[in-house]
Coordinates of C-alpha atoms in Angstrom, one line a residue:
X1 CA -18.5 19.2 12.0
X2 CA -19.2 17.7 8.8
X3 CA -17.1 17.7 6.1
X4 CA -17.6 20.1 3.4
X5 CA -19.0 18.4 0.3
X6 CA -16.0 19.7 -1.7
X7 CA -13.6 18.3 0.4
X8 CA -15.7 14.9 0.7
X9 CA -15.1 15.1 -3.2
X10 CA -11.9 15.4 -3.2
X11 CA -11.1 12.6 -0.4
X12 CA -13.2 10.2 -2.6
X13 CA -11.0 10.7 -5.3
X14 CA -7.9 10.3 -3.6
X15 CA -9.4 6.9 -2.6
X16 CA -10.3 5.7 -5.6
X17 CA -7.0 6.8 -7.2
X18 CA -4.9 5.3 -4.2
X19 CA -7.1 1.7 -4.9
X20 CA -7.2 1.5 -8.7
X21 CA -6.7 -2.3 -9.5
X22 CA -7.3 -3.3 -5.8
X23 CA -10.9 -2.1 -4.9
X24 CA -13.5 -4.0 -6.8
X25 CA -14.1 -2.8 -10.0
X26 CA -17.8 -2.2 -9.7
X27 CA -17.0 -0.2 -6.6
X28 CA -14.5 2.2 -8.4
X29 CA -16.8 2.4 -11.2
X30 CA -20.1 3.1 -9.4
X31 CA -17.3 5.8 -7.4
X32 CA -16.6 7.3 -10.5
X33 CA -19.9 8.0 -11.9
X34 CA -21.0 9.5 -8.5
X35 CA -18.2 12.1 -8.6
X36 CA -19.2 12.4 -12.3
X37 CA -22.6 13.1 -11.2
X38 CA -21.7 15.2 -8.5
X39 CA -19.6 17.7 -10.8
X40 CA -22.0 17.6 -13.5
X41 CA -25.1 18.6 -10.9
X42 CA -23.2 21.0 -9.2
X43 CA -22.1 23.0 -12.4
X44 CA -25.7 23.1 -13.3
X45 CA -28.6 25.4 -11.1
X46 CA -27.9 25.7 -7.6
X47 CA -31.0 28.0 -7.5
X48 CA -33.2 25.0 -8.2
X49 CA -34.5 22.0 -6.4
X50 CA -35.5 18.9 -8.7
X51 CA -38.2 16.9 -6.6
X52 CA -39.0 13.6 -8.3
X53 CA -42.6 11.8 -7.4
X54 CA -41.5 7.8 -8.0
X55 CA -43.8 5.0 -7.4
X56 CA -45.5 1.9 -8.7
X57 CA -48.1 1.9 -11.0
X58 CA -51.6 2.8 -10.1
X59 CA -49.9 4.9 -6.9
X60 CA -51.3 8.0 -8.3
X61 CA -48.1 9.7 -8.7
X62 CA -49.8 11.8 -11.5
X63 CA -53.0 12.4 -9.6
X64 CA -50.9 13.6 -6.7
X65 CA -48.5 16.1 -9.1
X66 CA -51.8 17.8 -10.3
X67 CA -53.2 18.1 -6.9
X68 CA -49.7 19.6 -5.6
X69 CA -49.7 22.3 -8.7
X70 CA -52.9 23.0 -8.8
X71 CA -53.8 22.2 -12.3
X72 CA -54.2 18.9 -14.5
X73 CA -50.6 18.7 -16.1
X74 CA -50.4 14.9 -16.0
X75 CA -52.7 12.6 -17.5
X76 CA -53.8 9.5 -15.2
X77 CA -54.4 7.1 -17.6
X78 CA -56.6 3.8 -17.5
X79 CA -54.3 1.8 -19.2
X80 CA -50.9 0.3 -17.7
X81 CA -48.2 1.6 -17.6
X82 CA -49.8 5.1 -17.2
X83 CA -46.2 7.4 -17.2
X84 CA -43.7 6.6 -19.7
X85 CA -42.1 9.7 -20.0
X86 CA -41.0 12.1 -17.3
X87 CA -42.8 15.5 -17.0
X88 CA -41.7 18.4 -15.5
X89 CA -43.4 21.2 -13.5
X90 CA -40.8 24.4 -13.6
X91 CA -41.5 27.0 -11.4
X92 CA -38.7 29.6 -11.9
X93 CA -36.7 30.3 -14.9
X94 CA -33.1 28.9 -15.8
X95 CA -33.8 25.3 -15.3
X96 CA -33.6 24.6 -19.0
X97 CA -29.6 23.4 -18.7
X98 CA -30.8 21.3 -15.7
X99 CA -33.6 19.5 -17.2
X100 CA -31.0 18.9 -20.4
X101 CA -28.7 17.3 -18.1
X102 CA -31.9 15.3 -16.6
X103 CA -33.0 14.0 -20.1
X104 CA -36.8 15.1 -19.1
X105 CA -38.0 16.8 -22.7
X106 CA -41.8 17.4 -21.5
X107 CA -42.2 20.8 -19.2
X108 CA -44.8 22.5 -18.2
X109 CA -44.1 26.2 -16.7
X110 CA -45.7 26.8 -13.1
X111 CA -46.5 30.9 -12.0
X112 CA -44.4 32.0 -9.1
X113 CA -46.5 32.3 -5.9
X114 CA -45.5 34.3 -2.5
X115 CA -42.8 33.3 0.2
X116 CA -41.8 29.9 -0.1
X117 CA -44.3 29.2 -3.2
X118 CA -42.0 31.5 -5.1
X119 CA -39.1 29.8 -5.0
X120 CA -37.5 27.8 -7.9
X121 CA -38.5 24.4 -8.0
X122 CA -38.6 21.2 -10.7
X123 CA -41.2 18.9 -9.8
X124 CA -40.8 15.7 -12.0
X125 CA -43.6 13.1 -12.6
X126 CA -41.4 9.8 -13.2
X127 CA -42.1 6.6 -15.2
X128 CA -43.5 3.9 -13.4
X129 CA -40.7 1.7 -11.5
X130 CA -42.4 -1.3 -11.9
X131 CA -43.4 -0.7 -15.3
X132 CA -43.7 -3.7 -17.7
X133 CA -41.8 -1.6 -20.4
X134 CA -38.0 -2.0 -19.8
X135 CA -37.2 1.5 -21.1
X136 CA -39.4 3.2 -18.7
X137 CA -37.8 1.7 -15.7
X138 CA -34.6 2.7 -17.0
X139 CA -35.4 6.5 -17.3
X140 CA -37.0 6.3 -13.9
X141 CA -34.0 4.7 -12.3
X142 CA -31.9 7.3 -14.4
X143 CA -33.5 10.1 -12.7
X144 CA -34.0 8.7 -9.4
X145 CA -29.9 8.4 -9.4
X146 CA -29.8 12.4 -10.2
X147 CA -32.7 14.0 -8.5
X148 CA -32.6 16.3 -5.2
X149 CA -35.3 15.2 -3.5
X150 CA -37.2 11.8 -3.8
X151 CA -40.8 11.8 -2.8
X152 CA -41.9 7.9 -3.1
X153 CA -45.2 7.7 -3.5
X154 CA -47.1 4.1 -2.3
X155 CA -50.3 2.9 -2.0
X156 CA -52.2 1.0 0.8
X157 CA -52.1 -2.3 -1.4
X158 CA -48.5 -2.3 -2.4
X159 CA -46.5 -0.1 0.4
X160 CA -44.7 -3.3 1.8
X161 CA -43.8 -4.6 -2.0
X162 CA -40.4 -6.5 -1.9
X163 CA -39.1 -5.1 -5.4
X164 CA -39.6 -1.4 -4.0
X165 CA -37.6 -2.0 -0.4
X166 CA -34.7 -4.1 -2.3
X167 CA -34.2 -2.6 -5.5
X168 CA -34.9 0.9 -4.5
X169 CA -34.9 1.9 -0.6
X170 CA -32.3 -0.4 0.4
X171 CA -29.9 1.2 -2.3
X172 CA -30.7 4.7 -1.0
X173 CA -29.9 3.7 2.9
X174 CA -28.0 7.0 4.3
X175 CA -30.4 8.9 1.9
X176 CA -32.8 9.4 4.7
X177 CA -32.5 13.5 4.3
X178 CA -33.6 13.7 0.9
X179 CA -36.2 11.0 1.0
X180 CA -39.7 11.6 1.8
X181 CA -42.2 8.4 2.0
X182 CA -46.0 9.2 1.1
X183 CA -48.7 6.9 1.4
X184 CA -51.1 8.2 -1.2
X185 CA -55.0 7.1 -1.4
X186 CA -55.2 7.5 2.3
X187 CA -59.2 8.0 2.2
X188 CA -59.3 4.5 1.7
X189 CA -58.4 3.5 5.0
X190 CA -59.9 4.6 8.3
X191 CA -58.0 6.9 10.6
X192 CA -56.3 4.1 13.0
X193 CA -55.7 1.8 9.7
X194 CA -53.8 5.1 8.5
X195 CA -51.5 4.9 11.6
X196 CA -50.7 1.3 11.5
X197 CA -49.9 1.5 8.0
X198 CA -47.6 4.4 8.4
X199 CA -46.0 3.0 11.5
X200 CA -45.4 -0.4 9.2
X201 CA -44.2 1.7 6.6
X202 CA -41.8 3.8 9.1
X203 CA -40.3 0.1 10.3
X204 CA -39.8 -1.0 7.1
X205 CA -37.9 1.7 5.9
X206 CA -36.0 1.8 9.0
X207 CA -35.0 -2.0 7.9
X208 CA -34.0 -0.6 4.7
X209 CA -31.1 1.7 6.2
X210 CA -33.6 4.8 6.3
X211 CA -34.2 5.7 9.9
X212 CA -36.4 8.8 10.4
X213 CA -37.5 9.5 7.3
X214 CA -40.3 11.9 6.7
X215 CA -43.8 9.7 6.3
X216 CA -46.9 11.7 5.2
X217 CA -50.5 10.1 4.2
X218 CA -52.2 12.0 1.3
X219 CA -55.2 11.7 -0.9
X220 CA -54.8 13.3 -4.6
X221 CA -58.5 12.4 -4.7
X222 CA -59.5 14.3 -1.4
X223 CA -56.8 16.7 -1.1
X224 CA -55.9 15.6 2.6
X225 CA -52.5 15.9 3.7
X226 CA -51.5 17.5 0.3
X227 CA -50.8 21.0 1.5
X228 CA -48.5 19.6 4.2
X229 CA -46.5 17.8 1.4
X230 CA -46.6 20.9 -0.7
X231 CA -45.5 23.1 2.0
X232 CA -42.6 20.5 2.6
X233 CA -41.6 21.0 -1.1
X234 CA -41.8 24.5 -0.9
X235 CA -39.8 24.7 2.2
X236 CA -37.1 22.7 0.8
X237 CA -36.9 24.7 -2.6
X238 CA -36.3 28.1 -0.1
X239 CA -33.8 26.4 1.9
X240 CA -31.8 25.1 -1.3
X241 CA -30.1 22.7 1.0
X242 CA -31.4 19.0 -0.4
X243 CA -29.2 19.2 -3.6
X244 CA -26.1 19.5 -1.5
X245 CA -27.5 16.8 0.9
X246 CA -28.4 14.4 -2.1
X247 CA -24.5 14.9 -3.5
X248 CA -23.3 14.3 0.0
X249 CA -25.6 11.5 0.7
X250 CA -24.0 9.9 -2.6
X251 CA -20.5 10.5 -1.8
X252 CA -20.9 8.7 1.5
X253 CA -22.5 5.7 0.0
X254 CA -19.8 5.3 -2.4
X255 CA -16.9 5.9 0.2
X256 CA -18.4 3.2 2.5
X257 CA -18.5 1.1 -0.1
X258 CA -14.7 1.7 -0.6
X259 CA -14.0 1.3 3.1
X260 CA -15.7 -1.9 2.9
X261 CA -13.7 -2.9 0.2
X262 CA -10.6 -1.6 2.1
X263 CA -11.6 -3.7 5.6
X264 CA -11.4 -2.5 9.0
X265 CA -7.9 -0.5 10.1
X266 CA -5.5 -3.3 11.4
X267 CA -3.6 -3.2 14.7
X268 CA -0.3 -3.5 14.8
X269 CA 0.8 -5.7 11.9
X270 CA 4.2 -7.9 11.6
X271 CA 6.6 -6.8 9.3
X272 CA 9.8 -4.2 9.1
X273 CA 8.9 -3.1 12.7
X274 CA 8.5 -6.7 14.4
X275 CA 11.1 -8.4 13.3
X276 CA 9.8 -9.9 10.1
X277 CA 12.4 -7.8 7.9
X278 CA 15.6 -9.1 9.7
X279 CA 14.1 -12.8 9.4
X280 CA 13.9 -12.3 5.8
X281 CA 17.1 -11.3 5.6
X282 CA 18.8 -14.2 7.4
X283 CA 17.0 -16.9 4.9
X284 CA 18.3 -14.4 1.9
X285 CA 22.0 -14.5 3.5
X286 CA 21.7 -18.1 3.4
X287 CA 20.8 -18.5 0.2
X288 CA 23.5 -15.9 -1.1
X289 CA 26.1 -17.9 0.4
X290 CA 27.0 -15.7 2.9
X291 CA 28.2 -18.4 5.6
X292 CA 30.8 -19.6 3.0
X293 CA 31.8 -16.1 2.6
X294 CA 32.2 -15.4 6.0
X295 CA 34.3 -18.2 6.2
X296 CA 36.4 -17.3 3.6
X297 CA 36.9 -13.9 5.0
X298 CA 38.0 -15.7 8.2
X299 CA 40.5 -18.0 6.2
X300 CA 41.8 -14.5 4.2
X301 CA 42.6 -12.9 7.2
X302 CA 44.3 -15.6 8.6
X303 CA 46.4 -16.0 5.3
X304 CA 47.2 -12.4 4.9
X305 CA 48.5 -12.2 8.6
X306 CA 50.3 -15.0 8.2
X307 CA 52.2 -13.8 4.8
X308 CA 53.0 -10.5 6.6
X309 CA 54.0 -11.4 10.3
X310 CA 55.2 -15.0 9.6
X311 CA 58.7 -15.9 9.6
X312 CA 60.5 -14.6 6.5
X313 CA 62.3 -17.6 5.0
X314 CA 58.8 -19.8 5.1
X315 CA 56.4 -17.0 4.3
X316 CA 56.4 -17.9 0.7
X317 CA 54.5 -20.9 1.9
X318 CA 51.8 -19.2 3.0
X319 CA 51.6 -17.1 -0.6
X320 CA 51.0 -20.5 -2.3
X321 CA 47.9 -20.9 -0.7
X322 CA 45.4 -19.8 -2.8
X323 CA 43.5 -16.8 -1.6
X324 CA 39.8 -17.8 -0.5
X325 CA 38.4 -14.6 -1.5
X326 CA 39.9 -14.5 -4.8
X327 CA 38.9 -18.2 -5.9
X328 CA 35.3 -16.6 -5.3
X329 CA 36.1 -13.6 -7.3
X330 CA 35.0 -11.3 -4.2
X331 CA 37.0 -8.5 -3.8
X332 CA 38.4 -7.7 -0.2
X333 CA 39.2 -3.6 0.1
X334 CA 37.2 -0.6 -0.4
X335 CA 37.4 -1.1 -4.1
X336 CA 34.6 -3.8 -3.7
X337 CA 32.0 -1.0 -2.9
X338 CA 33.0 0.9 -6.4
X339 CA 33.5 -1.7 -8.6
X340 CA 31.0 -4.4 -7.0
X341 CA 33.2 -7.5 -8.3
X342 CA 37.2 -8.4 -7.3
X343 CA 38.2 -7.5 -11.0
X344 CA 39.5 -4.0 -12.3
X345 CA 36.8 -1.6 -13.4
X346 CA 38.5 -1.9 -16.7
X347 CA 37.8 -5.4 -17.5
X348 CA 34.3 -4.9 -17.1
X349 CA 32.0 -4.4 -19.8
X350 CA 29.2 -1.4 -19.1
X351 CA 26.3 -3.1 -18.1
X352 CA 27.4 -6.8 -17.7
X353 CA 26.8 -8.5 -14.6
X354 CA 30.1 -10.8 -13.3
X355 CA 28.7 -13.0 -11.5
X356 CA 30.8 -14.4 -8.3
X357 CA 32.0 -18.1 -7.9
X358 CA 29.9 -18.6 -4.9
X359 CA 28.5 -22.1 -5.4
X360 CA 24.5 -21.7 -5.9
X361 CA 22.2 -21.8 -3.3
X362 CA 20.9 -25.4 -2.8
X363 CA 17.2 -26.5 -2.6
X364 CA 16.9 -26.4 1.2
X365 CA 18.3 -22.7 1.3
X366 CA 16.4 -21.3 -1.8
X367 CA 13.0 -23.2 -0.2
X368 CA 13.9 -21.8 3.3
X369 CA 14.2 -18.2 1.3
X370 CA 10.9 -18.7 -0.2
X371 CA 9.3 -19.6 2.6
X372 CA 11.0 -16.4 4.4
X373 CA 9.3 -14.5 1.7
X374 CA 6.0 -15.9 2.0
X375 CA 6.1 -15.3 5.8
X376 CA 7.0 -11.6 5.4
X377 CA 4.2 -11.3 3.2
X378 CA 1.9 -13.2 5.4
X379 CA 3.0 -11.5 8.4
X380 CA 2.1 -7.8 6.5
X381 CA -1.0 -9.1 5.0
X382 CA -2.7 -10.5 8.1
X383 CA -5.4 -8.0 8.2
X384 CA -5.6 -7.3 4.5
X385 CA -8.7 -7.9 2.2
X386 CA -7.7 -10.5 -0.2
X387 CA -7.4 -8.1 -3.3
X388 CA -4.9 -5.9 -1.3
X389 CA -3.0 -9.1 -0.1
X390 CA -2.8 -10.5 -3.8
X391 CA -1.7 -7.0 -5.1
X392 CA 1.5 -7.0 -2.2
X393 CA 2.2 -10.5 -3.5
X394 CA 2.3 -9.3 -7.6
X395 CA 4.7 -6.3 -6.3
X396 CA 7.1 -8.7 -4.5
X397 CA 6.7 -10.9 -7.6
X398 CA 8.3 -14.4 -7.9
X399 CA 11.3 -13.1 -9.9
X400 CA 14.6 -14.9 -8.8
X401 CA 17.1 -12.4 -6.7
X402 CA 19.8 -14.6 -7.2
X403 CA 21.5 -11.8 -9.0
X404 CA 20.7 -9.1 -6.9
X405 CA 22.2 -11.1 -4.2
X406 CA 25.2 -11.9 -5.9
X407 CA 25.9 -8.6 -6.8
X408 CA 25.2 -7.4 -2.8
X409 CA 27.7 -9.9 -2.1
X410 CA 30.1 -9.0 -4.7
X411 CA 30.1 -5.2 -3.8
X412 CA 30.3 -5.5 -0.3
X413 CA 33.9 -4.5 1.4
X414 CA 34.6 -7.9 2.9
X415 CA 38.5 -6.9 4.1
X416 CA 40.5 -3.6 5.0
X417 CA 43.1 -2.8 2.1
X418 CA 45.7 -2.9 4.4
X419 CA 46.5 -5.2 7.3
X420 CA 46.2 -4.1 10.8
X421 CA 49.3 -2.4 12.5
X422 CA 50.1 -5.2 14.7
X423 CA 50.5 -7.2 11.6
X424 CA 52.7 -4.7 10.3
X425 CA 54.9 -4.4 13.4
X426 CA 55.4 -7.8 13.7
X427 CA 56.2 -8.0 10.2
X428 CA 59.3 -5.2 11.0
X429 CA 60.4 -7.4 13.8
X430 CA 60.2 -10.8 12.3
X431 CA 62.9 -9.1 9.7
X432 CA 64.8 -7.3 12.6
X433 CA 65.1 -10.8 14.1
X434 CA 66.2 -12.6 11.1
X435 CA 68.8 -9.7 10.5
X436 CA 70.0 -10.6 13.8
X437 CA 70.2 -14.4 13.4
X438 CA 71.9 -13.6 9.8
X439 CA 74.5 -11.4 11.2
X440 CA 74.8 -13.8 14.4
X441 CA 75.2 -16.7 11.7
X442 CA 77.9 -14.7 9.4
X443 CA 79.9 -13.8 13.0
X444 CA 80.1 -17.3 13.9
X445 CA 81.1 -18.3 9.9
X446 CA 83.8 -15.4 10.4
X447 CA 85.0 -17.1 13.6
X448 CA 85.3 -20.4 12.5
X449 CA 87.2 -19.3 8.9
X450 CA 89.8 -17.6 11.1
X451 CA 90.1 -20.3 13.0
X452 CA 90.0 -23.0 10.3
X453 CA 92.9 -20.7 8.6
X454 CA 94.4 -20.5 12.0
X455 CA 94.7 -16.7 12.0
X456 CA 94.4 -14.4 15.4
X457 CA 90.8 -14.8 16.5
X458 CA 89.6 -11.7 17.9
X459 CA 88.0 -11.9 21.3
X460 CA 84.2 -12.5 21.4
X461 CA 82.0 -10.5 22.8
X462 CA 79.7 -12.4 25.6
X463 CA 76.1 -11.5 26.6
X464 CA 75.5 -13.6 30.0
X465 CA 76.7 -17.1 29.6
X466 CA 76.9 -17.4 25.8
X467 CA 78.9 -15.7 23.1
X468 CA 77.2 -13.0 21.2
X469 CA 76.9 -14.1 17.7
X470 CA 75.3 -17.4 19.1
X471 CA 72.8 -15.0 21.2
X472 CA 72.3 -13.2 17.7
X473 CA 71.8 -16.4 15.6
X474 CA 69.8 -18.9 18.6
X475 CA 68.0 -15.8 19.9
X476 CA 67.2 -14.5 16.5
X477 CA 65.5 -18.0 15.2
X478 CA 63.9 -18.9 18.7
X479 CA 62.1 -15.4 19.1
X480 CA 61.3 -15.4 15.5
X481 CA 59.5 -18.8 15.7
X482 CA 57.8 -17.6 19.2
X483 CA 56.9 -14.2 17.3
X484 CA 55.3 -16.3 14.6
X485 CA 53.3 -18.6 16.7
X486 CA 52.2 -16.0 18.8
X487 CA 51.3 -13.9 15.6
X488 CA 49.4 -16.9 14.1
X489 CA 47.4 -17.4 17.5
X490 CA 46.3 -13.6 17.3
X491 CA 45.7 -13.6 13.7
X492 CA 43.1 -16.5 13.8
X493 CA 41.6 -14.8 17.0
X494 CA 41.4 -11.4 15.0
X495 CA 40.3 -12.9 12.0
X496 CA 37.5 -14.2 13.7
X497 CA 36.8 -10.4 14.4
X498 CA 37.1 -9.5 10.8
X499 CA 34.7 -12.4 9.7
X500 CA 32.0 -11.0 12.3
X501 CA 32.5 -7.5 10.6
X502 CA 32.2 -9.0 7.4
X503 CA 29.1 -10.7 8.2
X504 CA 27.5 -7.3 9.6
X505 CA 28.1 -5.9 6.4
X506 CA 27.0 -8.7 4.1
X507 CA 23.7 -8.8 6.3
X508 CA 23.3 -5.0 5.5
X509 CA 23.6 -5.4 2.0
X510 CA 21.3 -8.5 1.6
X511 CA 18.9 -6.7 4.2
X512 CA 19.0 -3.7 1.3
X513 CA 18.1 -6.3 -1.3
X514 CA 15.0 -7.9 1.1
X515 CA 14.1 -4.2 1.5
X516 CA 14.3 -3.2 -2.2
X517 CA 12.9 -6.4 -3.4
X518 CA 10.0 -7.5 -0.7
X519 CA 9.6 -4.9 2.2
X520 CA 9.5 -1.8 -0.2
X521 CA 7.2 -2.8 -2.9
X522 CA 4.9 -4.6 -0.1
X523 CA 5.0 -1.3 2.1
X524 CA 3.7 0.8 -1.4
X525 CA 0.8 -1.4 -1.7
X526 CA -0.1 -1.1 2.1
X527 CA 0.7 2.7 1.9
X528 CA -1.9 2.7 -0.9
X529 CA -4.1 0.8 1.4
X530 CA -4.0 3.2 4.3
X531 CA -4.3 6.4 1.9
X532 CA -7.3 4.5 0.3
X533 CA -8.8 3.8 3.5
X534 CA -8.0 7.1 5.3
X535 CA -9.8 9.1 2.4
X536 CA -12.6 7.2 2.0
X537 CA -13.1 7.5 5.7
X538 CA -12.9 11.3 5.7
X539 CA -15.3 11.4 2.2
X540 CA -17.7 9.4 4.3
X541 CA -17.7 12.1 6.5
X542 CA -19.0 11.8 10.3
X543 CA -21.0 8.9 9.8
X544 CA -18.8 6.9 8.1
X545 CA -18.2 4.3 10.5

């Protein structure tokens, strides 16, 4: 079922709004003009059907108007141009506002007839479309755009005139329902010649985009064919459908221009669905120094574990080494997500952007990031018209995203606030073993002191073949050293896992930047394109493609 005119107008309006600034300016201007004309015509008399007789100088329009109304209201002239201002033959009251909108001042009232001949009709005799006076041509073109039914009057000599077909009939392609081609002066031709000329006229009209257009042969001088043309006009006035048909055709043509500017609907496009965004994020992560941060996370995790699970007497050595993350001004715990940096929130000025100490991306990394952005945009706009592709590039912009990337890296939680449970357990064990070693050492020292003072030495218990204090001292030292070695190995293993987890979080943060700065702006423009195409297709109706 064909879409109603009101829905077509709504759809064309939505298409033009979505394509504003991306569609060709003339297509938008023409579409807005069509919408304005349709709105104005729809607000005027729906009872009257406006029929215009258009034609070239000498085609006999005025004589044909006189023959149709049955009286001489238009005066055919001998000089050229003959018709400088439109004349309206009006049947039925209430047409004045419509004629004011059309800009027709010369008006002649017609009596109402019986049946279809009594329907309300406005018959216009237009200025010659090939007049040597430019003002006459402009008046004719102004009315050709606004009337409901166009009757093009041609003569046997100039029916194939290139100006008629190229300037007037071809722009009316898709308007066959509201166009009638009338071959006047048919009395000058033999019957076989009339048929041949009408056939050729239909062929030319079909080439102009008006297949199936109605054609008649008449003679204003002899009256041949005039009753048939009069009946056609009366029937159109009685049915009162040509006004809607004309407006519908105008909207369809404007919608088709929008569709052409939108291009064909693309197939599956590379982009977020096809891995374009991950590839872009990887390149931006490289430019943001994510590999440097990941390595710092690994070393910081090893340092933290060593400071908690190493042999207590030498733990201070681990603490002497600088924290790799703090050197980069990166927070490690959950506070990073809140503060965005490794400094207290109270120390930061509102709105200030505190950069991390990451080394700036080198030329190779920046070039790789720029190339990734271009590849993403090229993939997203592979099947998009040039104007829309440029709009995508403008929306993405060329601004440096270094600050956004630095902020994303600085706001990412890299390590948990507390070390793992195994580190805490190992730390307690280390203190316990150290206490055992100290106890053994003190015990042996006490025994040595008693022996030195030649005091009675109590019996020393033995654990296996060794005295208990020796076992405590040596066993505590050896077990502590062994535990430190095991903890170091486990810390390095766990640090790689921490680094992988941090890389995943960093990549997610960089992906958000890529989405917000590149993917989402591009998607917004492409969404407008999809809306523009979809609404233009609806406005074009069943014959839109």
